[in-house]
């Protein structure tokens, strides 16, 4: 039953003496209509036409605003997803290409070093120095690669990835992850980067001595909280990375709240909806 059929069914059997209707037009296309009908024989109140027209214009504006917000949210989600996909490709190319080549070259240098005769000690030292430098460069590249996109997140999921973050953190981390399943990739990526940025801020800016991280995945919602005992005073408007986190969380339909009173540490609370599969 379409709108006109539903209206006809509603009015069926009623004695209608007067009626008025006005279209609801959004972005140049007909979205719907608003109608009023009187079953009393009295004349329609004065000014009803103008009020109905004004109200339908307000409805059209509200619909356009809601549609604009929905399109903006969808656009942000697409941008974040595209960026994450690009980061995954870069990480994969670095790991499977450049890193493997560097490891292979380092092994060749070590082999050449082992074959040097005793009287060529200077050459042996040069090869050993080059091999150590190449190994260090490979380790640097691995750290960069993990920062671009952690392979363990794609392979193992949120729990193992957060455990790795906690182990590598410069600040001791108490981590509690309560989830028994893989979550949608955008949810896992958003949660991972919230924790990663929070741990970086706790060590670099807050000078915290301990961080507590709690993650709970329910049927339709992931709740994540990060609390440190640092200096507090974190301000999302001062370029601490919190603005980017809020954008990332909001792009997947979530919310991020920050409480950071000076001298009392920083608390982040994030909720991310899980779309039903």
Short mmCIF file of C-alpha atoms in Angstrom, two decimals:
data_model
loop_
_atom_site.label_atom_id
_atom_site.label_comp_id
_atom_site.label_asym_id
_atom_site.label_seq_id
_atom_site.Cartn_x
_atom_site.Cartn_y
_atom_site.Cartn_z
CA UNK A 1 0.00 0.00 0.00
CA UNK A 2 1.51 3.36 -1.05
CA UNK A 3 0.95 6.72 0.64
CA UNK A 4 -2.16 7.66 -1.34
CA UNK A 5 -3.76 4.25 -0.71
CA UNK A 6 -3.04 4.54 3.02
CA UNK A 7 -4.58 8.01 3.15
CA UNK A 8 -7.64 6.82 1.21
CA UNK A 9 -8.08 3.90 3.62
CA UNK A 10 -7.81 6.24 6.60
CA UNK A 11 -10.46 8.59 5.24
CA UNK A 12 -12.77 5.87 3.98
CA UNK A 13 -16.19 6.06 5.54
CA UNK A 14 -15.63 9.53 6.97
CA UNK A 15 -17.63 12.52 5.87
CA UNK A 16 -15.07 15.08 4.79
CA UNK A 17 -16.18 18.68 4.38
CA UNK A 18 -12.81 20.28 3.64
CA UNK A 19 -9.23 19.27 3.16
CA UNK A 20 -5.83 20.72 2.39
CA UNK A 21 -2.53 19.16 1.33
CA UNK A 22 0.97 20.40 0.63
CA UNK A 23 3.90 18.55 -0.94
CA UNK A 24 7.19 17.95 0.90
CA UNK A 25 9.92 18.65 -1.62
CA UNK A 26 13.55 17.80 -0.75
CA UNK A 27 16.37 18.75 -3.12
CA UNK A 28 13.94 19.25 -5.99
CA UNK A 29 12.18 15.90 -5.71
CA UNK A 30 8.91 14.95 -4.13
CA UNK A 31 9.54 13.22 -0.80
CA UNK A 32 5.98 13.07 0.49
CA UNK A 33 3.00 15.21 1.38
CA UNK A 34 1.17 16.52 4.40
CA UNK A 35 -2.64 16.58 4.40
CA UNK A 36 -5.31 17.79 6.79
CA UNK A 37 -9.04 17.08 6.60
CA UNK A 38 -12.06 18.36 8.51
CA UNK A 39 -15.14 16.27 9.13
CA UNK A 40 -17.05 19.16 10.72
CA UNK A 41 -19.13 21.41 8.51
CA UNK A 42 -17.54 24.60 9.85
CA UNK A 43 -15.26 26.53 7.54
CA UNK A 44 -11.57 25.73 7.61
CA UNK A 45 -9.79 28.02 10.12
CA UNK A 46 -8.18 31.09 8.59
CA UNK A 47 -4.48 30.85 7.84
CA UNK A 48 -4.35 27.04 7.81
CA UNK A 49 -2.98 26.98 4.27
CA UNK A 50 -0.02 29.17 5.22
CA UNK A 51 0.71 27.19 8.39
CA UNK A 52 0.62 23.87 6.56
CA UNK A 53 2.94 25.25 3.88
CA UNK A 54 5.37 26.61 6.49
CA UNK A 55 5.35 23.32 8.38
CA UNK A 56 6.04 21.25 5.27
CA UNK A 57 8.97 23.56 4.48
CA UNK A 58 10.35 22.95 7.99
CA UNK A 59 9.92 19.20 7.52
CA UNK A 60 11.70 19.38 4.16
CA UNK A 61 14.60 21.30 5.75
CA UNK A 62 14.88 18.77 8.57
CA UNK A 63 14.88 15.87 6.10
CA UNK A 64 17.52 17.58 3.95
CA UNK A 65 19.72 18.20 7.01
CA UNK A 66 19.37 14.60 8.17
CA UNK A 67 20.11 13.33 4.68
CA UNK A 68 23.15 15.62 4.47
CA UNK A 69 24.49 14.31 7.77
CA UNK A 70 23.93 10.73 6.66
CA UNK A 71 25.77 11.37 3.39
CA UNK A 72 28.62 13.08 5.25
CA UNK A 73 28.94 10.14 7.65
CA UNK A 74 28.91 7.68 4.76
CA UNK A 75 31.51 9.73 2.90
CA UNK A 76 33.80 9.83 5.95
CA UNK A 77 33.42 6.08 6.38
CA UNK A 78 34.39 5.51 2.73
CA UNK A 79 37.43 7.77 3.07
CA UNK A 80 38.60 5.98 6.22
CA UNK A 81 38.04 2.56 4.61
CA UNK A 82 39.97 3.60 1.50
CA UNK A 83 42.84 4.94 3.61
CA UNK A 84 42.97 1.73 5.65
CA UNK A 85 42.99 -0.36 2.48
CA UNK A 86 45.88 1.71 1.10
CA UNK A 87 47.79 1.28 4.38
CA UNK A 88 47.27 -2.48 4.21
CA UNK A 89 48.68 -2.57 0.67
CA UNK A 90 51.70 -0.50 1.68
CA UNK A 91 52.36 -2.71 4.72
CA UNK A 92 52.07 -5.84 2.59
CA UNK A 93 54.38 -4.44 -0.08
CA UNK A 94 56.97 -3.45 2.53
CA UNK A 95 56.82 -6.83 4.26
CA UNK A 96 56.76 -9.03 1.19
CA UNK A 97 59.05 -6.87 -0.94
CA UNK A 98 61.52 -4.44 0.61
CA UNK A 99 61.92 -6.18 3.98
CA UNK A 100 62.52 -9.57 2.41
CA UNK A 101 65.13 -8.12 0.06
CA UNK A 102 66.93 -6.42 2.94
CA UNK A 103 66.95 -9.62 4.97
CA UNK A 104 68.33 -11.53 1.97
CA UNK A 105 71.10 -8.98 1.41
CA UNK A 106 72.02 -9.05 5.11
CA UNK A 107 72.33 -12.84 4.97
CA UNK A 108 74.59 -12.58 1.90
CA UNK A 109 76.80 -10.09 3.74
CA UNK A 110 77.04 -12.40 6.72
CA UNK A 111 77.98 -15.25 4.37
CA UNK A 112 80.64 -13.12 2.71
CA UNK A 113 81.96 -12.10 6.14
CA UNK A 114 82.32 -15.73 7.18
CA UNK A 115 84.39 -16.47 4.07
CA UNK A 116 86.96 -13.73 4.65
CA UNK A 117 90.53 -14.95 5.28
CA UNK A 118 92.13 -14.05 8.65
CA UNK A 119 94.57 -11.61 7.06
CA UNK A 120 91.68 -9.56 5.65
CA UNK A 121 90.43 -8.38 9.02
CA UNK A 122 89.73 -4.83 7.80
CA UNK A 123 87.42 -6.14 5.09
CA UNK A 124 85.74 -8.44 7.61
CA UNK A 125 85.05 -5.44 9.87
CA UNK A 126 83.62 -3.45 6.98
CA UNK A 127 81.27 -6.30 6.01
CA UNK A 128 80.22 -6.81 9.64
CA UNK A 129 79.49 -3.08 9.99
CA UNK A 130 77.43 -3.08 6.77
CA UNK A 131 75.48 -6.16 7.91
CA UNK A 132 74.69 -4.56 11.28
CA UNK A 133 73.54 -1.38 9.59
CA UNK A 134 71.34 -3.34 7.21
CA UNK A 135 69.81 -5.29 10.11
CA UNK A 136 69.08 -2.04 11.96
CA UNK A 137 67.50 -0.56 8.85
CA UNK A 138 65.32 -3.66 8.49
CA UNK A 139 64.16 -3.33 12.10
CA UNK A 140 63.36 0.35 11.53
CA UNK A 141 61.36 -0.57 8.46
CA UNK A 142 59.46 -3.21 10.45
CA UNK A 143 58.50 -0.59 13.05
CA UNK A 144 57.37 1.77 10.30
CA UNK A 145 55.41 -1.03 8.68
CA UNK A 146 53.63 -1.84 11.94
CA UNK A 147 52.72 1.83 12.33
CA UNK A 148 51.26 1.96 8.84
CA UNK A 149 49.06 -1.07 9.43
CA UNK A 150 49.75 -3.89 11.90
CA UNK A 151 49.76 -7.23 10.09
CA UNK A 152 48.76 -9.00 13.30
CA UNK A 153 45.46 -7.09 13.34
CA UNK A 154 44.53 -8.47 9.93
CA UNK A 155 45.78 -11.96 10.74
CA UNK A 156 44.80 -12.44 14.39
CA UNK A 157 42.17 -9.87 15.24
CA UNK A 158 41.79 -7.23 17.91
CA UNK A 159 42.79 -9.24 20.98
CA UNK A 160 46.24 -10.38 19.75
CA UNK A 161 46.92 -6.96 18.21
CA UNK A 162 46.17 -5.17 21.49
CA UNK A 163 48.30 -7.67 23.40
CA UNK A 164 51.19 -6.83 21.09
CA UNK A 165 50.61 -3.12 21.63
CA UNK A 166 50.62 -3.62 25.39
CA UNK A 167 53.88 -5.60 25.32
CA UNK A 168 55.62 -2.93 23.24
CA UNK A 169 54.25 0.01 25.22
CA UNK A 170 56.76 2.28 26.97
CA UNK A 171 54.28 2.44 29.87
CA UNK A 172 53.10 -0.70 31.75
CA UNK A 173 49.62 -1.66 30.54
CA UNK A 174 46.88 -3.59 32.32
CA UNK A 175 44.82 -5.00 29.45
CA UNK A 176 41.43 -6.68 29.63
CA UNK A 177 39.88 -7.77 26.33
CA UNK A 178 36.51 -9.53 26.48
CA UNK A 179 35.56 -10.75 23.04
CA UNK A 180 35.20 -14.28 21.72
CA UNK A 181 34.96 -13.53 18.01
CA UNK A 182 36.37 -11.52 15.15
CA UNK A 183 34.71 -8.16 14.78
CA UNK A 184 34.03 -6.26 11.54
CA UNK A 185 37.30 -4.92 10.18
CA UNK A 186 36.41 -1.18 10.47
CA UNK A 187 35.53 -1.74 14.15
CA UNK A 188 38.78 -3.56 14.89
CA UNK A 189 40.87 -0.95 13.10
CA UNK A 190 39.16 1.96 14.90
CA UNK A 191 39.54 0.30 18.31
CA UNK A 192 43.18 -0.56 17.63
CA UNK A 193 44.16 2.98 16.70
CA UNK A 194 42.32 4.44 19.70
CA UNK A 195 44.41 2.27 22.02
CA UNK A 196 47.61 2.87 20.05
CA UNK A 197 47.21 6.65 20.15
CA UNK A 198 46.20 6.61 23.82
CA UNK A 199 49.31 4.61 24.77
CA UNK A 200 51.53 6.95 22.77
CA UNK A 201 49.99 9.99 24.45
CA UNK A 202 50.27 8.40 27.89
CA UNK A 203 54.01 7.91 27.45
CA UNK A 204 54.91 10.97 25.38
CA UNK A 205 52.68 13.71 26.76
CA UNK A 206 51.12 12.54 30.04
CA UNK A 207 54.27 10.88 31.48
CA UNK A 208 52.04 8.20 32.96
CA UNK A 209 53.36 5.26 35.00
CA UNK A 210 50.45 2.90 34.27
CA UNK A 211 47.60 2.55 31.79
CA UNK A 212 44.41 0.49 32.12
CA UNK A 213 42.71 -0.67 28.91
CA UNK A 214 39.33 -2.42 28.90
CA UNK A 215 37.59 -3.69 25.76
CA UNK A 216 34.23 -5.46 25.79
CA UNK A 217 32.44 -6.67 22.66
CA UNK A 218 28.72 -7.17 23.13
CA UNK A 219 26.20 -8.30 20.53
CA UNK A 220 25.80 -4.92 18.86
CA UNK A 221 28.38 -2.69 20.57
CA UNK A 222 32.07 -2.48 21.41
CA UNK A 223 32.91 -0.52 24.55
CA UNK A 224 36.48 0.59 25.02
CA UNK A 225 38.03 2.59 27.84
CA UNK A 226 41.60 3.75 28.40
CA UNK A 227 42.67 5.35 31.68
CA UNK A 228 46.15 6.56 32.63
CA UNK A 229 47.60 8.11 35.80
CA UNK A 230 49.46 10.86 34.00
CA UNK A 231 49.41 14.64 34.08
CA UNK A 232 45.96 15.05 32.54
CA UNK A 233 44.99 18.23 30.75
CA UNK A 234 44.66 16.56 27.35
CA UNK A 235 42.93 18.82 24.85
CA UNK A 236 41.48 17.43 21.63
CA UNK A 237 42.01 20.81 20.01
CA UNK A 238 45.76 20.98 20.56
CA UNK A 239 46.92 18.54 17.93
CA UNK A 240 47.44 15.55 20.25
CA UNK A 241 45.95 13.14 17.74
CA UNK A 242 42.62 13.05 19.56
CA UNK A 243 40.84 14.94 16.78
CA UNK A 244 41.87 12.28 14.29
CA UNK A 245 40.68 9.56 16.66
CA UNK A 246 37.30 11.23 17.10
CA UNK A 247 36.94 11.50 13.31
CA UNK A 248 37.86 7.84 12.85
CA UNK A 249 35.43 6.67 15.55
CA UNK A 250 32.60 8.87 14.29
CA UNK A 251 33.20 7.62 10.73
CA UNK A 252 32.11 4.14 11.87
CA UNK A 253 29.12 5.51 13.78
CA UNK A 254 30.77 5.56 17.20
CA UNK A 255 31.32 8.11 19.93
CA UNK A 256 34.44 9.17 21.82
CA UNK A 257 34.38 10.95 25.18
CA UNK A 258 37.42 12.45 26.91
CA UNK A 259 37.86 13.41 30.55
CA UNK A 260 41.29 14.81 31.40
CA UNK A 261 41.34 17.11 34.44
CA UNK A 262 44.77 18.58 35.11
CA UNK A 263 46.77 16.41 37.48
CA UNK A 264 44.28 13.54 37.46
CA UNK A 265 45.13 11.51 34.37
CA UNK A 266 43.17 11.02 31.16
CA UNK A 267 40.15 8.82 30.55
CA UNK A 268 38.87 7.87 27.10
CA UNK A 269 35.56 6.11 26.61
CA UNK A 270 34.60 4.84 23.17
CA UNK A 271 31.49 3.10 21.93
CA UNK A 272 31.39 1.63 18.42
CA UNK A 273 28.27 -0.06 17.05
CA UNK A 274 28.58 -3.48 15.44
CA UNK A 275 26.41 -3.82 12.38
CA UNK A 276 24.45 -7.08 12.35
CA UNK A 277 25.90 -9.60 9.93
#
